[in-house]
Backbone as a printed PyTorch tensor [residue, N CA C, xyz], in Angstrom:
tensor([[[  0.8430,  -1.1630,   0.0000],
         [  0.0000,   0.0000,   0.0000],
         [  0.8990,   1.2390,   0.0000]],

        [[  0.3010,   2.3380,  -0.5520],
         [  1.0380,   3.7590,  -0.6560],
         [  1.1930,   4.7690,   0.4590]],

        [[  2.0470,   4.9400,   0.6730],
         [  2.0390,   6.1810,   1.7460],
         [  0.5540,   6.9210,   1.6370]],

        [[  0.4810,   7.4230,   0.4350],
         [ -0.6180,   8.2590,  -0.0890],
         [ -1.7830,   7.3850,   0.1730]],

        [[ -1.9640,   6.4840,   0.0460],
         [ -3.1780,   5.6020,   0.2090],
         [ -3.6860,   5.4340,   1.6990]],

        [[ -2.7430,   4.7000,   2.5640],
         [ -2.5200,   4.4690,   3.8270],
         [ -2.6580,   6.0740,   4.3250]],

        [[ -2.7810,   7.3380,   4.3670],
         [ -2.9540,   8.4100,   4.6170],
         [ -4.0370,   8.8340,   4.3960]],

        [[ -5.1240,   8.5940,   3.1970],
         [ -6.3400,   8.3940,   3.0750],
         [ -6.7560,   7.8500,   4.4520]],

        [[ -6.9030,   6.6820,   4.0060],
         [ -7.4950,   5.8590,   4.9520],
         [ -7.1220,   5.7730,   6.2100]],

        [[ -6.5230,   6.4110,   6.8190],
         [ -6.3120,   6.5510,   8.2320],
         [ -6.1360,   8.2310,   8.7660]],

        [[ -6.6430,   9.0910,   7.9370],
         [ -6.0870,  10.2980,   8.2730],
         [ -4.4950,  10.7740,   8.6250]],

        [[ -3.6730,  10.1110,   8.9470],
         [ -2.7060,  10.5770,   9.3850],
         [ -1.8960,  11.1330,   8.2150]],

        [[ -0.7800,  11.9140,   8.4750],
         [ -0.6230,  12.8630,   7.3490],
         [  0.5240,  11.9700,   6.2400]],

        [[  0.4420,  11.9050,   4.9790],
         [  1.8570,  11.0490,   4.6020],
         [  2.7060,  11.6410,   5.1020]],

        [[  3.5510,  12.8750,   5.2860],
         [  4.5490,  13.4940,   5.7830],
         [  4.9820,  12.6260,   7.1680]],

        [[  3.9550,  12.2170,   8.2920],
         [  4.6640,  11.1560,   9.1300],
         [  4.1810,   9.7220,   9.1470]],

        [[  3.8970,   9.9580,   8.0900],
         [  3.6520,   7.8380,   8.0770],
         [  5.2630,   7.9320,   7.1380]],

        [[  5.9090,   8.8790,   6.3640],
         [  7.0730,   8.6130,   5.8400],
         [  8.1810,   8.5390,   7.0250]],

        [[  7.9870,   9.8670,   7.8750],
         [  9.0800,   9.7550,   9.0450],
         [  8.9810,   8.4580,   9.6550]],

        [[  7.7790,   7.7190,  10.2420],
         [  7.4820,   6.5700,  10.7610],
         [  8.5940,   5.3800,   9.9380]],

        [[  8.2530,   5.3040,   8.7530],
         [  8.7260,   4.6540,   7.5220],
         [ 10.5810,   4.7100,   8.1020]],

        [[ 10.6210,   5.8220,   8.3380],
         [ 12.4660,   6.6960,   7.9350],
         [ 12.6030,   6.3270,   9.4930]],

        [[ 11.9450,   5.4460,  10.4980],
         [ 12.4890,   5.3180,  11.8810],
         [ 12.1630,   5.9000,  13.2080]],

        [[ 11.1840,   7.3680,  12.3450],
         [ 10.6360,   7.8970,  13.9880],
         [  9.6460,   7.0070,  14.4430]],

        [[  9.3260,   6.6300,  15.7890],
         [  8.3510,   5.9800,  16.3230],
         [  7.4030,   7.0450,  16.4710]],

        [[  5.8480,   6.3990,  16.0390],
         [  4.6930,   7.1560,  16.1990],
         [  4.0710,   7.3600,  17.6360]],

        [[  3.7700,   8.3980,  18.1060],
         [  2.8610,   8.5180,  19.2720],
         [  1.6400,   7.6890,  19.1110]],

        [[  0.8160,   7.4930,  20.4520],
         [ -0.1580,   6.0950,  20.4350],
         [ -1.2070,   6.4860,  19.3690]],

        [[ -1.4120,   7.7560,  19.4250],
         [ -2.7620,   8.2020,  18.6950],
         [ -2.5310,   7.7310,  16.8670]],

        [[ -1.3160,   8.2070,  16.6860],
         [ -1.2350,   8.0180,  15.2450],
         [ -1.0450,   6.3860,  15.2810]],

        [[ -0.5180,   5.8650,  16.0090],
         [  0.1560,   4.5020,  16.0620],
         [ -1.4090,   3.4080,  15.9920]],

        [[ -2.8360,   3.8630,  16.9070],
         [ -3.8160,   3.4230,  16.6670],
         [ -4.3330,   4.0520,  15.3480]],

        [[ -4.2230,   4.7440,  14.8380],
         [ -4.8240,   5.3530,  13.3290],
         [ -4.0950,   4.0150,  12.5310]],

        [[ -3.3580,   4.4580,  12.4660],
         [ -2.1830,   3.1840,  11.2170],
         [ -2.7790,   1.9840,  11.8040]],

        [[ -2.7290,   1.4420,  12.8480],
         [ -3.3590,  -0.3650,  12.9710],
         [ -4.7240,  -0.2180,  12.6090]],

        [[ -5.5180,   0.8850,  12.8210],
         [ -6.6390,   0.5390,  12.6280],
         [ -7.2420,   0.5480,  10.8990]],

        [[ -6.1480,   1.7050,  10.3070],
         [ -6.7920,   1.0620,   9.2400],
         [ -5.9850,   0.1470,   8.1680]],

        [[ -4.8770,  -0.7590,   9.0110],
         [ -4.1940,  -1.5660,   8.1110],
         [ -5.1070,  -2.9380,   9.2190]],

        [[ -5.6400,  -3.0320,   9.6400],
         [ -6.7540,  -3.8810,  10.0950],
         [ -5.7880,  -4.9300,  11.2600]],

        [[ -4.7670,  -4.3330,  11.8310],
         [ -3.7460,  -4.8000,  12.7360],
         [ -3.4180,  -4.2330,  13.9370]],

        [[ -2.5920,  -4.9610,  14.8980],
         [ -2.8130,  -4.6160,  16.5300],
         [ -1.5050,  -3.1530,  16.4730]],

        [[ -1.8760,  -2.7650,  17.4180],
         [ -0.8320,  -1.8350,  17.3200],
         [  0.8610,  -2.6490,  17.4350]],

        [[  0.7480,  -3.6040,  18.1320],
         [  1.7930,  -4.4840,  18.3720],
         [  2.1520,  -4.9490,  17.3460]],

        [[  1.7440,  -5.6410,  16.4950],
         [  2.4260,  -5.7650,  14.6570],
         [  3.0550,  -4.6640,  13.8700]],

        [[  1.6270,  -3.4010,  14.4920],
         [  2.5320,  -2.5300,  13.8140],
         [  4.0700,  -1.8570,  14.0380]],

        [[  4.2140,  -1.8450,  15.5670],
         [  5.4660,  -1.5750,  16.0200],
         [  6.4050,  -2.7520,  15.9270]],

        [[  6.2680,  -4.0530,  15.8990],
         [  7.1000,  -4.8480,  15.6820],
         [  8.2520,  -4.8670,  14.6460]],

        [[  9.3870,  -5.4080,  15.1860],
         [ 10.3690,  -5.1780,  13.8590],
         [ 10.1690,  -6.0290,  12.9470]],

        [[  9.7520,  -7.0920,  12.9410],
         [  9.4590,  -8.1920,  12.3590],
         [  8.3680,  -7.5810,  11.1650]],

        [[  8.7730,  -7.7580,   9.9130],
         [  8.3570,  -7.6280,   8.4120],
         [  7.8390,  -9.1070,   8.0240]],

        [[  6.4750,  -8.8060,   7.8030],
         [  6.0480,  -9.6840,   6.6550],
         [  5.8810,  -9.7540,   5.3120]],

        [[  5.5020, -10.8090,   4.7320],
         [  5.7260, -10.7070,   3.1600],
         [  4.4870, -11.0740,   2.3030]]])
């Protein structure tokens, strides 16, 4: 999915779903935006562990 897409659908701005991307860790609020609309726990989402 696209930065741009994933920013749609979760409101959060692409500008920090890229920083997120580039290593900053998200505060909880944005961190529940992103799981909620990639349909995942916040805990996957912070995990280092990449799936395929």
């Amino acid at each position: 999915m696209s930065q741009a897409r994933l920013s749609d659908i979760s409101g959060v701005p692409q500008t920090t779903i890229s920083g997120i991307e580039g290593g900053k860790t998200p505060n909880v609020i944005i961190a529940n935006k992103l799981a909620d609309a990639l349909n995942i726990t916040v805990n996957d989402l912070l995990s280092d562990k990449q799936t395929t």
